Tab-separated table of N, CA and C in Angstrom:
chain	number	residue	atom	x	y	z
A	1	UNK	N	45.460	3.020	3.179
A	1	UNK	CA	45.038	1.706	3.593
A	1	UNK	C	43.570	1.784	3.993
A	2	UNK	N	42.766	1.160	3.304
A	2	UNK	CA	41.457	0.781	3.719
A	2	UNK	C	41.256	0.615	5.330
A	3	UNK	N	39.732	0.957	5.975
A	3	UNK	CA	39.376	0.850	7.175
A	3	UNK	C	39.456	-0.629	7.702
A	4	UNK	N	38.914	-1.224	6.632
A	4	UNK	CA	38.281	-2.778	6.838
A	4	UNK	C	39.341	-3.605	5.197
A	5	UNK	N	39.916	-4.640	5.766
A	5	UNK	CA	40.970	-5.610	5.107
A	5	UNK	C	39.743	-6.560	4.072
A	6	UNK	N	40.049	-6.679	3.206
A	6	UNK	CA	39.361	-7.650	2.122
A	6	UNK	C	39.911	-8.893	3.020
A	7	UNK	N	38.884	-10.140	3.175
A	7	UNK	CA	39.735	-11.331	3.688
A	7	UNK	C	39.508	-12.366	2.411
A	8	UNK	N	40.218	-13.093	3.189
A	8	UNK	CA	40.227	-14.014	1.592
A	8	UNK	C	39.118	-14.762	0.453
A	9	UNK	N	38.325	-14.566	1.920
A	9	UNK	CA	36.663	-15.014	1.133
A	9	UNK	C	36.114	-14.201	-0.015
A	10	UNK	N	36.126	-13.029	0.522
A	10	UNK	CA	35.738	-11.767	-0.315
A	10	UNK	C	36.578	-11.685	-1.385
A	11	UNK	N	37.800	-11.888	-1.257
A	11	UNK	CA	38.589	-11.814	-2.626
A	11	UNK	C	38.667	-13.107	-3.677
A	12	UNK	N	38.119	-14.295	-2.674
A	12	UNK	CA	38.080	-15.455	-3.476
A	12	UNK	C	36.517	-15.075	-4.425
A	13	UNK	N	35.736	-14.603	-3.531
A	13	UNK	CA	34.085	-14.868	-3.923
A	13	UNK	C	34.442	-13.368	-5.778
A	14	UNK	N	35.126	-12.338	-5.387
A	14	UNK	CA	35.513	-11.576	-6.230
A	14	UNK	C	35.699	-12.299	-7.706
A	15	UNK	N	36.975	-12.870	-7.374
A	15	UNK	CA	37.398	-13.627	-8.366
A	15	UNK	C	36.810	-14.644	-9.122
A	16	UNK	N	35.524	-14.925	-8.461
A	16	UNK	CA	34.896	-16.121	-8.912
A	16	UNK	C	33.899	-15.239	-9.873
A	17	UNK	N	32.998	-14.079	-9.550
A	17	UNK	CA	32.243	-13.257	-10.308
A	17	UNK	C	33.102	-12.792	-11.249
A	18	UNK	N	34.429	-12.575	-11.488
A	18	UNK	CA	35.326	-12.239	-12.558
A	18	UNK	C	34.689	-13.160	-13.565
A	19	UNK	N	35.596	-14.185	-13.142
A	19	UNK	CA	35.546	-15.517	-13.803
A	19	UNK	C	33.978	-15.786	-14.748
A	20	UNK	N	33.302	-15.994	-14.078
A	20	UNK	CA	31.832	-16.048	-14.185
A	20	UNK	C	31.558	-14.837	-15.783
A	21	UNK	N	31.655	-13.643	-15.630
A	21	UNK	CA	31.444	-12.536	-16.305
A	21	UNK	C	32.109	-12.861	-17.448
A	22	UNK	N	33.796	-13.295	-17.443
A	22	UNK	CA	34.392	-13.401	-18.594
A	22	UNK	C	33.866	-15.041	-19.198
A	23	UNK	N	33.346	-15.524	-18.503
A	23	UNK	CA	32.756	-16.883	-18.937
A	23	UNK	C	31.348	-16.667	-19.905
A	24	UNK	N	30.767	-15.423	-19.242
A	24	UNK	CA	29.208	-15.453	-19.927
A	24	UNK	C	29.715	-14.352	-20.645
A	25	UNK	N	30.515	-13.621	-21.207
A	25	UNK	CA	30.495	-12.860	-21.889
A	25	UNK	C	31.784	-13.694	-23.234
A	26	UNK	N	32.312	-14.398	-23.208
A	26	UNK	CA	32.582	-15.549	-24.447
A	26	UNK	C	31.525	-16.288	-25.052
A	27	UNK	N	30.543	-16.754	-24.226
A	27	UNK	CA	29.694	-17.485	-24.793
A	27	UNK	C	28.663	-16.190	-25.090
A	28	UNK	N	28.201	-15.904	-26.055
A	28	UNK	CA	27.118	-15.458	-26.366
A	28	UNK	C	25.674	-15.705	-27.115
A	29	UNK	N	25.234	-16.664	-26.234
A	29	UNK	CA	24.124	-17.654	-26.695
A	29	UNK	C	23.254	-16.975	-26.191
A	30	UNK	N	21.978	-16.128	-26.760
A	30	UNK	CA	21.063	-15.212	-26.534
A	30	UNK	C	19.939	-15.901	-25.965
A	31	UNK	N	19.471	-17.057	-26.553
A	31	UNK	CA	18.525	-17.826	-26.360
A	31	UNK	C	18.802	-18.648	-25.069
A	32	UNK	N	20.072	-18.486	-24.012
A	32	UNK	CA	19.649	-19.209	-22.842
A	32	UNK	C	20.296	-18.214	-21.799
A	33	UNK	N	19.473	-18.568	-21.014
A	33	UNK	CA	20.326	-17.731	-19.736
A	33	UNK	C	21.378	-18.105	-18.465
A	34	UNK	N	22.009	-17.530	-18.066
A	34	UNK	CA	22.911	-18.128	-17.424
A	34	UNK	C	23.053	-19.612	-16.240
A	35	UNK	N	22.153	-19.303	-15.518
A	35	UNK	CA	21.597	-20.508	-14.543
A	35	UNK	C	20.576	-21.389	-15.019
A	36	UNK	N	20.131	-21.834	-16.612
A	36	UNK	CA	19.147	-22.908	-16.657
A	36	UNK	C	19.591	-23.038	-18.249
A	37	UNK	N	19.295	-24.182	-18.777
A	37	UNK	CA	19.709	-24.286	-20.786
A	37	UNK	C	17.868	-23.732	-21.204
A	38	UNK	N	17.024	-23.543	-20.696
A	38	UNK	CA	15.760	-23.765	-21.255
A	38	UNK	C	15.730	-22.433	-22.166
A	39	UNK	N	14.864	-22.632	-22.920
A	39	UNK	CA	14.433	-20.360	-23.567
A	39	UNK	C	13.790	-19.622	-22.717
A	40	UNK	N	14.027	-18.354	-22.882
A	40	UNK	CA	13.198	-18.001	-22.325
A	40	UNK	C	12.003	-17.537	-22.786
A	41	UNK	N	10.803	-17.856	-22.200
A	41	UNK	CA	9.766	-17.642	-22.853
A	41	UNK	C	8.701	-16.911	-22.118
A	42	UNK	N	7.609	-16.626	-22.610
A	42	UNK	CA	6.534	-15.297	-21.741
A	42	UNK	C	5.891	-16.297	-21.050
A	43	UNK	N	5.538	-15.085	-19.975
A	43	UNK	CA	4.563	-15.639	-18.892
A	43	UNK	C	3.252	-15.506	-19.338
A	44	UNK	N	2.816	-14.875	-20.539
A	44	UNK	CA	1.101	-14.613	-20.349
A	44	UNK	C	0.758	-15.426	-21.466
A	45	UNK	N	-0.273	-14.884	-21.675
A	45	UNK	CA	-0.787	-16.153	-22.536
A	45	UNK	C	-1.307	-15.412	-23.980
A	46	UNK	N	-0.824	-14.108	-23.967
A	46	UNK	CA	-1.184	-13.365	-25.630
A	46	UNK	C	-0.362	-11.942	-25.477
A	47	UNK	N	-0.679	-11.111	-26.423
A	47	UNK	CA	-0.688	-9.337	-26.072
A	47	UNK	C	-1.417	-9.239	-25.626
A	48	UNK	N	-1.085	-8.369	-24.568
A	48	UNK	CA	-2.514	-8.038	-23.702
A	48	UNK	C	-2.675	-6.134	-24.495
A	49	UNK	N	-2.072	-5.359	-25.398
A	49	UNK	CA	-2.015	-4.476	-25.738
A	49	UNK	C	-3.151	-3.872	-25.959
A	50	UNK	N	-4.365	-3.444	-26.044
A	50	UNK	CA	-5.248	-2.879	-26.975
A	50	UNK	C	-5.073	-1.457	-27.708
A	51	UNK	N	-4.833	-1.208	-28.847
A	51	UNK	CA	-4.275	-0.105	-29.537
A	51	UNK	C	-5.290	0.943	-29.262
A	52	UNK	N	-5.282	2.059	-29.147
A	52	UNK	CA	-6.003	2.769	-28.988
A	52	UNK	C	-6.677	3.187	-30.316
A	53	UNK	N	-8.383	3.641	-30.018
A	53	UNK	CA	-9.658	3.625	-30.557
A	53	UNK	C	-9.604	4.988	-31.044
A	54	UNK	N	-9.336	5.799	-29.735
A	54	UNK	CA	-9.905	7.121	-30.256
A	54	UNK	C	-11.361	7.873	-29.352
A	55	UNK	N	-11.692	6.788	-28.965
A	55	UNK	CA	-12.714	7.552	-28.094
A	55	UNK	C	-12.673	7.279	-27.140
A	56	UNK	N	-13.357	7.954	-26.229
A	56	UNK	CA	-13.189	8.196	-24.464
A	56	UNK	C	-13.722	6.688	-23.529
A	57	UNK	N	-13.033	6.027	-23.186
A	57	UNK	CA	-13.256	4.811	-22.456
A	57	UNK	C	-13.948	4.041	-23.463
A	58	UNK	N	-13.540	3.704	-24.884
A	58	UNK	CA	-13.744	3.006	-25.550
A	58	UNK	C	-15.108	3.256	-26.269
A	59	UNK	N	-15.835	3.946	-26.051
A	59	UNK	CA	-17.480	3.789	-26.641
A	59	UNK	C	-17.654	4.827	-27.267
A	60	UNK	N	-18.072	4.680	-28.718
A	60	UNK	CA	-18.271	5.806	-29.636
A	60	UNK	C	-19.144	6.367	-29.265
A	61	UNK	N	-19.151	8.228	-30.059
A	61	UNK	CA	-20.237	8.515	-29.540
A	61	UNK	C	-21.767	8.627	-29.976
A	62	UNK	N	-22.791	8.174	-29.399
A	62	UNK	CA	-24.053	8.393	-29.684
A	62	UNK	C	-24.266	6.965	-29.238
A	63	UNK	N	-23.575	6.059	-28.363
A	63	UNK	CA	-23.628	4.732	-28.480
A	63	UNK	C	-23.942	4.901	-26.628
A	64	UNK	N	-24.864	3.808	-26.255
A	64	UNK	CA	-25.262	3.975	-24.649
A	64	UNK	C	-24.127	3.114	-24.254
A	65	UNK	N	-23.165	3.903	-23.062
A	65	UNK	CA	-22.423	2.634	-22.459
A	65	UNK	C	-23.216	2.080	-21.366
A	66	UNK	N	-22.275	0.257	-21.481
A	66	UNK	CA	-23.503	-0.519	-20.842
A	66	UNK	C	-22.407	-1.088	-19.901
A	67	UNK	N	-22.912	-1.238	-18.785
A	67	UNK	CA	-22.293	-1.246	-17.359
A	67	UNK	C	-21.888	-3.108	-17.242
A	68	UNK	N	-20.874	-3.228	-16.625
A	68	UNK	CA	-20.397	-4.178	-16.383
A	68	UNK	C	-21.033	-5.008	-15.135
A	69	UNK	N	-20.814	-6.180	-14.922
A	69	UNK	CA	-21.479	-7.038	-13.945
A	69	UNK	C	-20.811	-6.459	-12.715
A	70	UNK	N	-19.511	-6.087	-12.456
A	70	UNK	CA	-18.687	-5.919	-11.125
A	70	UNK	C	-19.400	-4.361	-10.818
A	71	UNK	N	-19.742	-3.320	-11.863
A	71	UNK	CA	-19.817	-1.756	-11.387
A	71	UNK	C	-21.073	-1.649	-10.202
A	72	UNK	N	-21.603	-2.222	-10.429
A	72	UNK	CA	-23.076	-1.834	-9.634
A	72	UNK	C	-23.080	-1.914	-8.199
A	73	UNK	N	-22.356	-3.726	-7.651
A	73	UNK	CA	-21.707	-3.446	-6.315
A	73	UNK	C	-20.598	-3.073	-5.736
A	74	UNK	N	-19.410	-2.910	-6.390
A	74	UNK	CA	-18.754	-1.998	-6.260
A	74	UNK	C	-19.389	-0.490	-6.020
A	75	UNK	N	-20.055	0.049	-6.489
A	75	UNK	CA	-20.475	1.573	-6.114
A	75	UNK	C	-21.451	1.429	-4.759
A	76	UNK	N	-21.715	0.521	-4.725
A	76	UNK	CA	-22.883	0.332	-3.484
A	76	UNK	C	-21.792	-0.246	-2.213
A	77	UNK	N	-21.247	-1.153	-2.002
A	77	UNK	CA	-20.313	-1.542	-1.329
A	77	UNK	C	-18.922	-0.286	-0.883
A	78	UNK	N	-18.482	0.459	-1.696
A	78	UNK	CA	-17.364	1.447	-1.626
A	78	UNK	C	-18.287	2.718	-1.107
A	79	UNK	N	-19.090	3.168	-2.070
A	79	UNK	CA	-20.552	4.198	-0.933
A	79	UNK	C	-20.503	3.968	0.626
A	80	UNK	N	-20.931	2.579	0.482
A	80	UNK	CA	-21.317	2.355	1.784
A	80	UNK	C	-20.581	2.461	2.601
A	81	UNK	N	-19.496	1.621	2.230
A	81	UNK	CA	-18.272	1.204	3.062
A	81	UNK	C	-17.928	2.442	3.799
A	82	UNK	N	-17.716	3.650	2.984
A	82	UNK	CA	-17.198	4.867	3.377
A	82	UNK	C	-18.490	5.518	4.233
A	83	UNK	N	-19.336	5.700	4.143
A	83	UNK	CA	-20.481	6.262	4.937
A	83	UNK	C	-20.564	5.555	6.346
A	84	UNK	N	-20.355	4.360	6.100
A	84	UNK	CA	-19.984	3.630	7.538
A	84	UNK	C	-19.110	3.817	8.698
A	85	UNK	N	-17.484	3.689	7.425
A	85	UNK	CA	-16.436	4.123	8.105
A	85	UNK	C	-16.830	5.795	8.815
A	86	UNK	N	-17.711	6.802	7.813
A	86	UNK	CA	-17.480	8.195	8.470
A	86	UNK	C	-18.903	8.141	9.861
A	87	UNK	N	-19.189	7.625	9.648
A	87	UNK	CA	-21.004	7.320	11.094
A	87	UNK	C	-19.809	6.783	12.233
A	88	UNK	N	-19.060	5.774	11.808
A	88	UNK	CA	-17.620	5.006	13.026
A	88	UNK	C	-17.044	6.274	13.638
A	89	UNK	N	-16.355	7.193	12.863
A	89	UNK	CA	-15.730	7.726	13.546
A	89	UNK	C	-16.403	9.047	14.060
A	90	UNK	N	-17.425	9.288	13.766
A	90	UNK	CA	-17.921	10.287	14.372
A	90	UNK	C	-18.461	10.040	15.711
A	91	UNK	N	-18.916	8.526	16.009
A	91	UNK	CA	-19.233	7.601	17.296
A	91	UNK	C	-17.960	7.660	17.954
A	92	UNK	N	-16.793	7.394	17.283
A	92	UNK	CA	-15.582	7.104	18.235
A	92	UNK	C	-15.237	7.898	19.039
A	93	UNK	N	-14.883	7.290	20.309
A	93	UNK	CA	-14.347	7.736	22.215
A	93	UNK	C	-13.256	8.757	21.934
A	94	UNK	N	-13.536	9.117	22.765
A	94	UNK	CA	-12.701	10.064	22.751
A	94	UNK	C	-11.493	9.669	23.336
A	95	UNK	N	-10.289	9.408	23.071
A	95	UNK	CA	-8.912	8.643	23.870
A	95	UNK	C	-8.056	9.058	24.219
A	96	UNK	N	-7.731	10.760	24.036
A	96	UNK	CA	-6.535	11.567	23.779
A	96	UNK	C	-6.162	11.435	25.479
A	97	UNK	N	-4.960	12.007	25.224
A	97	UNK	CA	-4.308	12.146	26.653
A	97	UNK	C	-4.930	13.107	27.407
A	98	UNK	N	-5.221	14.009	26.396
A	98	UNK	CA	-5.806	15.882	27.078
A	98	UNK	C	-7.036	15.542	27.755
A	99	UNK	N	-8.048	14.779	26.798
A	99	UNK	CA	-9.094	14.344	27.444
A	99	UNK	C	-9.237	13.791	29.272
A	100	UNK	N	-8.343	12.748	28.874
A	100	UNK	CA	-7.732	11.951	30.313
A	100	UNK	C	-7.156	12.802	31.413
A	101	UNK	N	-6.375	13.844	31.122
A	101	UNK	CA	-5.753	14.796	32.159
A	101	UNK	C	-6.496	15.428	32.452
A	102	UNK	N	-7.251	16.304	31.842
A	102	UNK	CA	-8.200	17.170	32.143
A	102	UNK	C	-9.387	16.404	33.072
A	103	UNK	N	-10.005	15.486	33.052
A	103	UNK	CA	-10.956	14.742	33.684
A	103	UNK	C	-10.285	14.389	35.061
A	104	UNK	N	-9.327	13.720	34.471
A	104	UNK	CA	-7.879	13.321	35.949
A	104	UNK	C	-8.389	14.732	37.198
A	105	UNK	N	-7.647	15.702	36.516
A	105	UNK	CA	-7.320	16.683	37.212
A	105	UNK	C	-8.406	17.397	37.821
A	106	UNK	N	-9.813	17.207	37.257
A	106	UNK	CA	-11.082	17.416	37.734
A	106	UNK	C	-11.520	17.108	39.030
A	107	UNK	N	-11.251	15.621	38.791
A	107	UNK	CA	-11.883	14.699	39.645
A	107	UNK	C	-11.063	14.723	40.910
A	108	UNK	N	-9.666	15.306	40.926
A	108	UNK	CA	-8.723	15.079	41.810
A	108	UNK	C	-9.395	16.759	42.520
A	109	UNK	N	-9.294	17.516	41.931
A	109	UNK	CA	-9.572	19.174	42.680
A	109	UNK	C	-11.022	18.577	42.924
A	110	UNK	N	-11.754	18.061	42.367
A	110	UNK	CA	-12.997	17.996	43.666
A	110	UNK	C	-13.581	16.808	44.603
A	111	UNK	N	-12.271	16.089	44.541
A	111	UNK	CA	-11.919	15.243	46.055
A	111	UNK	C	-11.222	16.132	46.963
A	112	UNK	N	-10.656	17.064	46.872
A	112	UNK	CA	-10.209	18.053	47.726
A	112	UNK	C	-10.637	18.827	48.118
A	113	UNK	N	-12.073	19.224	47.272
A	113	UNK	CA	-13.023	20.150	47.906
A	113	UNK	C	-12.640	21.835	47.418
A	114	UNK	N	-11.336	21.899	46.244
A	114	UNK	CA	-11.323	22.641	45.503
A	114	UNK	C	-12.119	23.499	44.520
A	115	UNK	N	-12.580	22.242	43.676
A	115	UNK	CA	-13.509	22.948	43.048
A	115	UNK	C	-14.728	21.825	43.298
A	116	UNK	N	-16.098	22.737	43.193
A	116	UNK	CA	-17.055	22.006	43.272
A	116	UNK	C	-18.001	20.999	42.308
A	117	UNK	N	-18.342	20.111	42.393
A	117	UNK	CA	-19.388	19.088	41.761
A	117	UNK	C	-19.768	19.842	40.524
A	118	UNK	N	-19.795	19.637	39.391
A	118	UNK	CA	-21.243	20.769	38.613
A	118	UNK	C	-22.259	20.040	38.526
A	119	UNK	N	-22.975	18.276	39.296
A	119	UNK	CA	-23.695	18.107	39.230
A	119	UNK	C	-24.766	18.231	40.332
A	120	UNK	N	-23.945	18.507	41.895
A	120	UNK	CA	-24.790	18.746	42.770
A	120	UNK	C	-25.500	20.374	42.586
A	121	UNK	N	-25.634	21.081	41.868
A	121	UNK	CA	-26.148	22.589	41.655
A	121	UNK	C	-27.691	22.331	41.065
């Protein structure tokens, strides 16, 4: 005996996907699909395929390749971007916990007179 009882929903909703299956599998009308009468038809608007050439990123050789309108800031923008991001984090605070405890624990031993100042020397 199963953990968990089929209730009647589940066995009704069962029976209905039966039904359904032996329904779409009598009709075998290729050209429509089950939930709409329309065809189905493509989303794009051609082949987008291009067969291959034979040469390396398209440009024969002895021929100058000639740079696209998008390449130029793209390489200047992604350069940058990254030289920025690495100048950021080399600026960035220091936040760690170790940092914080260690300073904590500094400042606490020389309110106690433990250890001394290293700036009054």
């Amino acid at each position: 005996m199963p953990a968990i009882r089929a209730t009647t929903t589940t066995t009704a909703v069962r029976a209905t996907r039966a039904a359904l299956q032996q329904s779409s599998t009598t009709t075998t009308n290729s050209s429509t699909r089950q939930f709409t009468a329309s065809a189905r038809t493509s989303a794009s608007h051609g082949p987008q395929y291009d067969p291959p050439t034979g040469w390396l990123f398209g440009v024969k050789p002895g021929e100058k390749y000639q740079k696209e309108g998008w390449e130029t800031p793209f390489y200047y923008g992604f350069c940058g971007s990254l030289l920025l991001a690495g100048v950021a984090y080399g600026f960035k605070p220091d936040t760690s916990i170790q940092t914080w405890a260690l300073e904590e624990a500094r400042r606490r031993l020389e309110a106690e007179g433990i250890l001394e100042d290293p700036q009054k020397k």
